[in-house]
Short mmCIF file of C-alpha atoms and ligand atoms in Angstrom, two decimals:
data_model
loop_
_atom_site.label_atom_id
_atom_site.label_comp_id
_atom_site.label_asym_id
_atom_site.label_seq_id
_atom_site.Cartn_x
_atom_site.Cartn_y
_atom_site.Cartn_z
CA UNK A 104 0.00 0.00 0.00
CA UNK A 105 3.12 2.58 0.94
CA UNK A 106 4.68 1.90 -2.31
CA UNK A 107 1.81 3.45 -4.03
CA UNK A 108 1.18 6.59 -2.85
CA UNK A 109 1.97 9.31 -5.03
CA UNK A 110 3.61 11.17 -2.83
CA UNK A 111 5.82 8.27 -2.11
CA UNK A 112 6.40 7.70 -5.68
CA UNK A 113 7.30 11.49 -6.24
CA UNK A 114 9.87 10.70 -3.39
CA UNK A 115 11.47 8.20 -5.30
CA UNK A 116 11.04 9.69 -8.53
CA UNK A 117 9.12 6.85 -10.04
CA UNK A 118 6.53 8.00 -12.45
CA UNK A 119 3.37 9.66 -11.71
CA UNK A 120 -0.02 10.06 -12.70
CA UNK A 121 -0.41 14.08 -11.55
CA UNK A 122 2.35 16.00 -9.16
CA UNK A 123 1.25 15.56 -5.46
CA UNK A 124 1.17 18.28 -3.14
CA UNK A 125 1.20 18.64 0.78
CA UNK A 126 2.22 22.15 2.58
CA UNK A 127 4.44 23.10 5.81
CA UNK A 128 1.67 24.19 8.59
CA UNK A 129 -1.04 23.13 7.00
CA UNK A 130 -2.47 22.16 9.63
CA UNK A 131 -2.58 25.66 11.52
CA UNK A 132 -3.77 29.19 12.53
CA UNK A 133 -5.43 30.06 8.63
CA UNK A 134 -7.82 27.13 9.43
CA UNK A 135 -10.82 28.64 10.86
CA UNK A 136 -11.45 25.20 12.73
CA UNK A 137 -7.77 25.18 13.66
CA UNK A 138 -8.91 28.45 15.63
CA UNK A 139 -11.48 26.43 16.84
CA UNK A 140 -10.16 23.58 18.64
CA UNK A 141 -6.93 25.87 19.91
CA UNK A 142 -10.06 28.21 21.70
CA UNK A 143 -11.46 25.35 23.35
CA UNK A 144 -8.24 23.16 24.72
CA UNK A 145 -6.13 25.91 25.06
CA UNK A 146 -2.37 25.81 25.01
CA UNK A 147 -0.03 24.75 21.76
CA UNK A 148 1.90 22.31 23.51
CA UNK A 149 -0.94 20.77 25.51
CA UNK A 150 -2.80 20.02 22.05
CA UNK A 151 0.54 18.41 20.66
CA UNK A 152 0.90 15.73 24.05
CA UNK A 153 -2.83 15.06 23.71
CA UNK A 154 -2.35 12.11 20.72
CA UNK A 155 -6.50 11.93 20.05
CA UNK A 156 -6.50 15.97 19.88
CA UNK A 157 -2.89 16.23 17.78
CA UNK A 158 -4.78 13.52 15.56
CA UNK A 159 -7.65 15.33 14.93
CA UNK A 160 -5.80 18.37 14.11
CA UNK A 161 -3.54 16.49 11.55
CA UNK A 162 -6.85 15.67 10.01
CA UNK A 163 -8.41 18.62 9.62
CA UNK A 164 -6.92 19.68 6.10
CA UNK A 165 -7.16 16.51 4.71
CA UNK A 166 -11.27 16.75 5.47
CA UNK A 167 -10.98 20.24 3.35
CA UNK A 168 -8.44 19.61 0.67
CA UNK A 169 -7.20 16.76 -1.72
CA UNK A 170 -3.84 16.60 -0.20
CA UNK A 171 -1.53 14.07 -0.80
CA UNK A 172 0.39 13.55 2.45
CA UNK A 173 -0.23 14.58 6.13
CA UNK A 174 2.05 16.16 8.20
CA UNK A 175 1.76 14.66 12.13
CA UNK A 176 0.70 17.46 14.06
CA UNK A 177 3.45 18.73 17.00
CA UNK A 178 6.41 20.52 16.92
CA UNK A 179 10.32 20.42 16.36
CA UNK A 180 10.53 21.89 20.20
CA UNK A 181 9.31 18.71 21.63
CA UNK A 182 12.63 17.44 22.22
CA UNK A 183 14.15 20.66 23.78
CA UNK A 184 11.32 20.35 25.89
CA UNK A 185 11.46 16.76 26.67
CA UNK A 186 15.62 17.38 27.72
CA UNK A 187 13.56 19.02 30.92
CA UNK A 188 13.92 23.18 29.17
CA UNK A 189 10.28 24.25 29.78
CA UNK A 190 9.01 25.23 27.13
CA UNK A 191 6.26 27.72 26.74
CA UNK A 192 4.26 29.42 23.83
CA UNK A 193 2.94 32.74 24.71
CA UNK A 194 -0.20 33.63 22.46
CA UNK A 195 1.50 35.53 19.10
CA UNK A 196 5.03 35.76 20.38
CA UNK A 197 6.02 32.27 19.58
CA UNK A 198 8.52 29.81 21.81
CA UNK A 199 10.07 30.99 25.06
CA UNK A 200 12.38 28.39 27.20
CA UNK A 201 12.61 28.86 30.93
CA UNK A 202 16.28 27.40 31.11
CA UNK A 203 18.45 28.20 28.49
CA UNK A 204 21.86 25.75 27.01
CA UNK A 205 25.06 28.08 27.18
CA UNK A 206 27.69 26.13 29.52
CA UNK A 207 29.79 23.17 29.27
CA UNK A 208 27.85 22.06 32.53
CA UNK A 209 24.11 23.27 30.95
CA UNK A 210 25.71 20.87 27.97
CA UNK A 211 26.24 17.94 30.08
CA UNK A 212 23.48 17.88 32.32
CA UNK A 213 21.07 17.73 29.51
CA UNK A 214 19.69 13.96 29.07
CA UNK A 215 18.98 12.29 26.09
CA UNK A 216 15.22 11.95 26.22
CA UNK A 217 13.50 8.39 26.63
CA UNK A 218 11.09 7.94 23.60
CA UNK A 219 8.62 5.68 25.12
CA UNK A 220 8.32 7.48 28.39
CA UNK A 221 8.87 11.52 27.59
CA UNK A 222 8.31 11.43 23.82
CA UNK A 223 5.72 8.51 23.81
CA UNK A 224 2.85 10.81 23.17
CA UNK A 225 4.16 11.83 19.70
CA UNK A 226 4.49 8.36 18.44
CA UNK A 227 0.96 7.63 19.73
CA UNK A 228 -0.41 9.99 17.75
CA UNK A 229 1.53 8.94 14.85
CA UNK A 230 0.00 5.42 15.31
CA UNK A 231 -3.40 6.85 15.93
CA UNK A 232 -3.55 8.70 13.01
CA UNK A 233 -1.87 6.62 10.71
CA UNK A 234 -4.12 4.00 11.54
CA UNK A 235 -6.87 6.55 10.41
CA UNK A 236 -5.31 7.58 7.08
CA UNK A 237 -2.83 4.34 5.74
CA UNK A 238 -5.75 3.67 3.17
CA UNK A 239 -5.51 6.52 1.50
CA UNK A 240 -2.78 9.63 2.42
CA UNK A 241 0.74 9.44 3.85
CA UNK A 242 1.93 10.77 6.97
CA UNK A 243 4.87 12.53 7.42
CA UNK A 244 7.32 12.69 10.74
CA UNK A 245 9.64 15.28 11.16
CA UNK A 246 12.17 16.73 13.48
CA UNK A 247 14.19 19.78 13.45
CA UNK A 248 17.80 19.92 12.15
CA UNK A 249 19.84 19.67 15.54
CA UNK A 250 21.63 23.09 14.59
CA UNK A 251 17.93 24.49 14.31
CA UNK A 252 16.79 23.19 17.62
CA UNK A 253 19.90 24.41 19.11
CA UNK A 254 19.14 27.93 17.95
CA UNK A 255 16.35 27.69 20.56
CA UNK A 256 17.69 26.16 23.30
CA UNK A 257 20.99 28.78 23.88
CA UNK A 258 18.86 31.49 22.40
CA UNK A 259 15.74 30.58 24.82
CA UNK A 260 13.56 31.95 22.19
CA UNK A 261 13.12 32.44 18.08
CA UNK A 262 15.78 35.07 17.08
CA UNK A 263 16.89 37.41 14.36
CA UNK A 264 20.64 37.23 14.37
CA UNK A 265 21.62 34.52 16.53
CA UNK A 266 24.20 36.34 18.27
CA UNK A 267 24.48 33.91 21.60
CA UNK A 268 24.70 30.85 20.05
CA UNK A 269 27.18 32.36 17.45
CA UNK A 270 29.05 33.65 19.42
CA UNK A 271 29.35 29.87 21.14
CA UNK A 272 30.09 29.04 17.40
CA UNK A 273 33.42 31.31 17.16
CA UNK A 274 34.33 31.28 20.97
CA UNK A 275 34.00 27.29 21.93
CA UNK A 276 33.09 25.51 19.00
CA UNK A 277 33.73 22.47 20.98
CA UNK A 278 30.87 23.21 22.99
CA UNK A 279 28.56 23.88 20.25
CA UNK A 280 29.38 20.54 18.56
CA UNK A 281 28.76 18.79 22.09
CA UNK A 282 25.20 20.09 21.93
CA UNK A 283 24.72 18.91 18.85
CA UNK A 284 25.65 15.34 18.85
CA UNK A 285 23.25 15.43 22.06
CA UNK A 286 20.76 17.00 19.79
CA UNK A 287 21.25 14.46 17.08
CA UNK A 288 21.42 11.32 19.08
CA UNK A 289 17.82 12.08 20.16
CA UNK A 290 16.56 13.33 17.28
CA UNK A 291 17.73 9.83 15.04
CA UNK A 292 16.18 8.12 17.94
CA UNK A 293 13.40 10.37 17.55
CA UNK A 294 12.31 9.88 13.94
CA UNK A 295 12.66 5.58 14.70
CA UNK A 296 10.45 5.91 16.70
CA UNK A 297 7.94 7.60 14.11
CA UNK A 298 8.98 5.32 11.43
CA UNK A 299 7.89 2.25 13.63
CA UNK A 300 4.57 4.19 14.71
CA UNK A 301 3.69 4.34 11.63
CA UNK A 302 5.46 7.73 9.53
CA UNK A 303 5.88 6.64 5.85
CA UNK A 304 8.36 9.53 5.18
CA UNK A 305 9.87 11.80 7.90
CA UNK A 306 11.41 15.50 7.09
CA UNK A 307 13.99 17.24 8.72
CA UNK A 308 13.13 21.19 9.27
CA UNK A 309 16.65 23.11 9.27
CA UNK A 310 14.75 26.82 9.02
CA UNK A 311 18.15 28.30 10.38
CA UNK A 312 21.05 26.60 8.29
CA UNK A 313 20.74 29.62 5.58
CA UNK A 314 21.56 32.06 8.85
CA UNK A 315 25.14 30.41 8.77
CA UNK A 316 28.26 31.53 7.13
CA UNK A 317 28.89 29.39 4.69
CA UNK A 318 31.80 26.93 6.12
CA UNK A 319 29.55 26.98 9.28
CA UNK A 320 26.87 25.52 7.66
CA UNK A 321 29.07 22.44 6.26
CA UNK A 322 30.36 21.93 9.74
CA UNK A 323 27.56 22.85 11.94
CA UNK A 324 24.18 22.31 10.04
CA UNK A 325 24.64 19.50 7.04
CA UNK A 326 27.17 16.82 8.96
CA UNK A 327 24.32 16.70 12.24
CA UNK A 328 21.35 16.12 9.50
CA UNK A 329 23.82 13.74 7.68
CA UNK A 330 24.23 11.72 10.85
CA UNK A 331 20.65 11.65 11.15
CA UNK A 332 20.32 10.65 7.85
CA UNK A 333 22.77 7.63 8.12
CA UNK A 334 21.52 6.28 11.18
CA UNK A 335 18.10 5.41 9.63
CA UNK A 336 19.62 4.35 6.56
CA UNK A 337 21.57 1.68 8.34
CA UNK A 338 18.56 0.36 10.57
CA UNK A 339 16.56 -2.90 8.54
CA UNK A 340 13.23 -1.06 9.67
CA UNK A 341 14.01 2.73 8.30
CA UNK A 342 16.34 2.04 5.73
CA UNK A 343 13.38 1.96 2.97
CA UNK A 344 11.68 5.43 4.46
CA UNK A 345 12.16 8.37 2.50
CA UNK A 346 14.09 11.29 3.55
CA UNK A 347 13.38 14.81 3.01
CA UNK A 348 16.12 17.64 3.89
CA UNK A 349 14.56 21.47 3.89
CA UNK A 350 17.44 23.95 4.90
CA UNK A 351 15.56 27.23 4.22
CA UNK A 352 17.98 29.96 2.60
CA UNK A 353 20.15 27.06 1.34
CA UNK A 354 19.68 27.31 -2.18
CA UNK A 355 23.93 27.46 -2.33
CA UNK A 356 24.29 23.83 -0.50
CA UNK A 357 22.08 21.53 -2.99
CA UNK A 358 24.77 19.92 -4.30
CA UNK A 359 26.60 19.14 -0.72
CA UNK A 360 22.49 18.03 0.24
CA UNK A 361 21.90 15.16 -2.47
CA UNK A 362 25.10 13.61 -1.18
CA UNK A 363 23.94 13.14 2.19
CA UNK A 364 21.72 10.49 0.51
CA UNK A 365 18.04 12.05 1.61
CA UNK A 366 15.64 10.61 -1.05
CA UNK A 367 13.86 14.75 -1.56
CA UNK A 368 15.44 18.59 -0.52
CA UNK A 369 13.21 20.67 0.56
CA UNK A 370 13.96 24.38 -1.25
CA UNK A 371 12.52 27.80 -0.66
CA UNK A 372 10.94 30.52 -3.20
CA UNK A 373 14.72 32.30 -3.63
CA UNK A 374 15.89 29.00 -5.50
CA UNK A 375 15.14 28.49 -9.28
CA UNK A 376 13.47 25.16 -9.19
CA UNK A 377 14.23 24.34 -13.08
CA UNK A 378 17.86 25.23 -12.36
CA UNK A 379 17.64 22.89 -8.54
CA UNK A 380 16.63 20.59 -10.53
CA UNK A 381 19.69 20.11 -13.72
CA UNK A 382 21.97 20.57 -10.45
CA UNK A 383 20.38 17.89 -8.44
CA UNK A 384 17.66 16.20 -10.32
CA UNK A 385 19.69 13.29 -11.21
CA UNK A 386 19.93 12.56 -7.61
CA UNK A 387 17.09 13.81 -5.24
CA UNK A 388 13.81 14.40 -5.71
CA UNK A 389 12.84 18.18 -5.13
CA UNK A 390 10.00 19.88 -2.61
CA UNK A 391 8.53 23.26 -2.86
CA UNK A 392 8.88 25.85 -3.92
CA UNK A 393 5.76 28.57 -4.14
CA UNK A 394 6.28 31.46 -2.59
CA UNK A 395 3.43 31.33 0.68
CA UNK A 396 2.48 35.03 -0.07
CA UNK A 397 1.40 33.86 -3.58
CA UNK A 398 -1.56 32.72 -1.42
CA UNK A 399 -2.42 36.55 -0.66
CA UNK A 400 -3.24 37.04 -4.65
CA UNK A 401 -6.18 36.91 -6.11
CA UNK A 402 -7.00 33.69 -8.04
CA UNK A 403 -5.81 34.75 -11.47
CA UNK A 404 -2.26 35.57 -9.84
CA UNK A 405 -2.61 32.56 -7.88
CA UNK A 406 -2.87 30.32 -10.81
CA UNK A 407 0.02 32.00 -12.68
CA UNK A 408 2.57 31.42 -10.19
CA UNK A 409 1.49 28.21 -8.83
CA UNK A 410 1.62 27.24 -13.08
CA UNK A 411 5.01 29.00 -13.38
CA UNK A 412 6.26 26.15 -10.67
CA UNK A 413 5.15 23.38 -12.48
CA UNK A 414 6.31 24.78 -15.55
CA UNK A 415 10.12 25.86 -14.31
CA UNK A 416 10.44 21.75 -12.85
CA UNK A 417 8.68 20.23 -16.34
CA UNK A 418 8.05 16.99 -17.19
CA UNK A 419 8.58 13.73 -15.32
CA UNK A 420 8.25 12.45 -11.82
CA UNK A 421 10.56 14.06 -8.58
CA UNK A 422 8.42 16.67 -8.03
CA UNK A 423 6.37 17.70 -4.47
CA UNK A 424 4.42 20.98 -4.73
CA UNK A 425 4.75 22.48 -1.71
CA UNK A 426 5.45 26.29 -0.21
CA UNK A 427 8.43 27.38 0.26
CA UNK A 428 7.73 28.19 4.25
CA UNK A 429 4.85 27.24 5.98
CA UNK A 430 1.69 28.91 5.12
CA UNK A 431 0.95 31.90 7.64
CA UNK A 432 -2.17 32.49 9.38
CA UNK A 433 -3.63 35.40 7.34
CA UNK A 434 -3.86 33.47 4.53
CA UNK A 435 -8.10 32.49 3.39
CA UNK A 436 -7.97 28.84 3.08
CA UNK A 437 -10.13 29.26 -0.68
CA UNK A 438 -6.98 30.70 -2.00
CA UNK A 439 -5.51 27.50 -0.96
CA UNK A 440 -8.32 25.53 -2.36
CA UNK A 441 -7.41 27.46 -5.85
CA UNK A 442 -3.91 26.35 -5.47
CA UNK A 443 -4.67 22.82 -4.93
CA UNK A 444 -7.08 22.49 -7.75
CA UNK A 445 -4.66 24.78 -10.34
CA UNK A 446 -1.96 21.42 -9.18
CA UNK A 447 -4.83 19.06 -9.82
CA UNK A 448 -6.21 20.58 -13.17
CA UNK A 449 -2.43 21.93 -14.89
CA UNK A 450 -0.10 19.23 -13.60
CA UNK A 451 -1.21 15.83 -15.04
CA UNK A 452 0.44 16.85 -18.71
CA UNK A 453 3.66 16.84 -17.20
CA UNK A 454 3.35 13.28 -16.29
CA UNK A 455 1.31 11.41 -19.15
CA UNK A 456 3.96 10.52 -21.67
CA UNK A 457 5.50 8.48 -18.78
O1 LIG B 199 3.31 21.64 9.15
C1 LIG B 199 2.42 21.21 9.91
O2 LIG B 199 1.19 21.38 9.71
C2 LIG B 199 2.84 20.32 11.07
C3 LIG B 199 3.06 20.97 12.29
C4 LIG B 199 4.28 21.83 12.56
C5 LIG B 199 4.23 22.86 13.53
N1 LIG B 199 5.51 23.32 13.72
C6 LIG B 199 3.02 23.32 14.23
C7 LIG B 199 3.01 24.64 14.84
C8 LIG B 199 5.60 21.74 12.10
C9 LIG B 199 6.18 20.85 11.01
C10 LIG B 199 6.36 22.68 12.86
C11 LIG B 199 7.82 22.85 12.70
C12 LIG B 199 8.48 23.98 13.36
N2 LIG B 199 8.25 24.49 14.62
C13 LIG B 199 9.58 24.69 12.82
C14 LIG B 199 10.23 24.37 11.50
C15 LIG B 199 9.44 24.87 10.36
C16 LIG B 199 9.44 26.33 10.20
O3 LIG B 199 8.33 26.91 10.30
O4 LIG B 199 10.52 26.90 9.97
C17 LIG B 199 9.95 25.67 13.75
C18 LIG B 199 11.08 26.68 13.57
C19 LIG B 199 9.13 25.52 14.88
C20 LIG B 199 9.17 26.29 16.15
C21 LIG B 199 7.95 27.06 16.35
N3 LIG B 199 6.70 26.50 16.63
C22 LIG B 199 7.79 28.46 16.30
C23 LIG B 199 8.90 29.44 16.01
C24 LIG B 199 6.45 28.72 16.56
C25 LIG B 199 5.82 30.06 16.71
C26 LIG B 199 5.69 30.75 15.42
C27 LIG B 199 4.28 30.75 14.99
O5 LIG B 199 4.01 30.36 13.85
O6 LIG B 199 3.45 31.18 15.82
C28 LIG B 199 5.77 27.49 16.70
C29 LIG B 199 4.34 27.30 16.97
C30 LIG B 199 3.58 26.41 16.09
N4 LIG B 199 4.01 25.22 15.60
C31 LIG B 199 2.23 26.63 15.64
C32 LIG B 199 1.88 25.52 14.88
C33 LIG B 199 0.54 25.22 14.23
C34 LIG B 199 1.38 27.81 16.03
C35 LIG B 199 0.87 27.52 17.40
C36 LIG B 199 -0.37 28.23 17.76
O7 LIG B 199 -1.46 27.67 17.51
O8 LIG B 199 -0.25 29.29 18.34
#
């Protein structure tokens, strides 16, 4: 049944009858019955450790949309938080830690979560919700790339320049590498654990490798995702799951990402996808790239750029519509709906000579 999902397909870049599409937070605050559910249980993180509610939620687009994969619902934070961090989410000013990581002590004492008994509630609702959807959509797990997770845990909070945990990076790079392998050794853990629950592909979310200087990146972003990546290829029960690597900003790294043998990169609106693709095509499957505020158009726009995607990848299979960022709140879900059906309507003449 896996095998023949076209999303799965895409992945591998066997051929397909009409380009799938799934999109980062599409399960979220633009979803009037997102808003809903959020009013009436309350806080972000106590809707991710709830496994029917998180469920439900990962759900919800697929009721609205023909969407090829689902995305479980939770976050990259969990495993911050399960390390014993505290996380919070204050309404509209996003993640705030109450300990932050900046010592070779803070470094040490942090434990390498347990993923039955601290992290157990996100492959529950993997299970429960793939056991909903296996029929007829694929789910996706995901983690954050351990540099991105790190970014939160010495900044305590999201950030615009990173200057605390960069300045870790020039002053005790030792340090920084300490966290994370700590980081990484969880999160490979982390994503086995959704792969045996269920996940038919799992993603890695690096949103803050393009905030590196550019050695940085090969030394503190890619090798950490790489490890991840290797540790699932070498286990009999991940080996055969699709990978997908999304460093935002990294349009300059494709070339280093194929290698790290990920099955799909993930690449932003500021990358060319016709030109991603005769760099990397031969090797990787490719993920994106629309530009979210596409989806503030009006429909005729909407259907011109969402077009000019499919046109600038072309024919043949290794193709995922998706944004290039997750879709933001303001956005009216019909404009989505118009999106969806442009993919539907435009895309299968790409694929029928195959
Ligand atoms: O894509 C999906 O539908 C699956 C769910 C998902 C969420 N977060 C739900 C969420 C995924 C894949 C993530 C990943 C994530 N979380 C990333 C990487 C992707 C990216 O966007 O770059 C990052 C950096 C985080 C950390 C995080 N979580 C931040 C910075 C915030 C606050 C910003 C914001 O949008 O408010 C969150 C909160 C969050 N994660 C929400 C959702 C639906 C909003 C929570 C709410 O209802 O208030």
């Amino acid at each position: 049944m896996q095998s023949s999902f076209r999303f799965i397909k895409a992945l591998k870049r066997q051929p397909v009858d009409c380009t799938p599409v799934w999109f980062m937070r599409q399960a979220g605050r633009y979803l009037p019955e997102y808003r809903a559910i959020r009013e009436k249980v309350g806080g972000f993180m106590g809707m991710c450790k709830n496994p029917e509610i998180a469920c439900q939620i990962t759900l919800q687009p697929l009721k609205r949309f023909s969407l090829d994969a689902a995305i479980i619902f939770s976050d990259i934070l969990t495993i911050p938080d399960a390390m014993g961090l505290g996380l919070h989410f204050k309404t509209n000013e996003g993640p705030h830690f109450e300990r932050t990581v900046r010592t070779k002590q803070d470094v040490e004492n942090l434990p390498i979560p347990d993923m039955q008994s601290d992290l157990g509630y996100v492959s529950e609702a993997v299970r429960l919700t793939a056991h909903e959807i296996q029929h007829h959509t694929p789910l996706i797990g995901f983690c954050g790339s351990p540099w991105t997770v790190a970014t939160y845990m010495v900044e305590g909070k999201s950030s615009k320049h990173f200057s605390t945990i960069k300045n870790m990076l020039y002053s005790d790079p030792k340090l920084l590498h300490a966290l994370l392998k700590k980081i990484t050794t969880a999160s490979a853990l982390y994503l086995e654990a959704q792969i045996q629950a269920g996940a038919n592909a799992v993603m890695i979310f690096d949103s803050w490798g393009g905030a590196l200087e550019y050695n940085s990146y090969l030394q503190f972003s890619l090798p950490y995702m790489q490890e991840i990546v290797t540790h699932l290829k070498t286990k009999p029960s991940t080996k055969d799951t699709p990978i997908i690597l999304f460093t935002k900003n990294g349009g300059q790294y494709l070339e280093h990402i194929a290698q790290t043998g990920c099955a799909a990169i993930g690449i932003d609106w500021t990358v060319d996808i016709a030109q991603a693709r005769s760099r990397v095509g031969h090797l990787v499957a490719l993920q994106g790239n629309l530009d979210p505020c596409v989806l503030t158009a009006n429909p005729e726009n909407i259907v011109r750029e969402v077009k000019s995607v499919l046109d600038r990848y072309g024919k043949g299979s290794g193709h995922i519509f998706n944004l290039g960022h997750g879709i933001t709140p303001d956005i009216n879900p019909d404009n989505v709906q118009v999106m969806i059906d442009t993919i539907k309507q435009y895309s299968p003449s790409f694929h029928s000579k195959e």
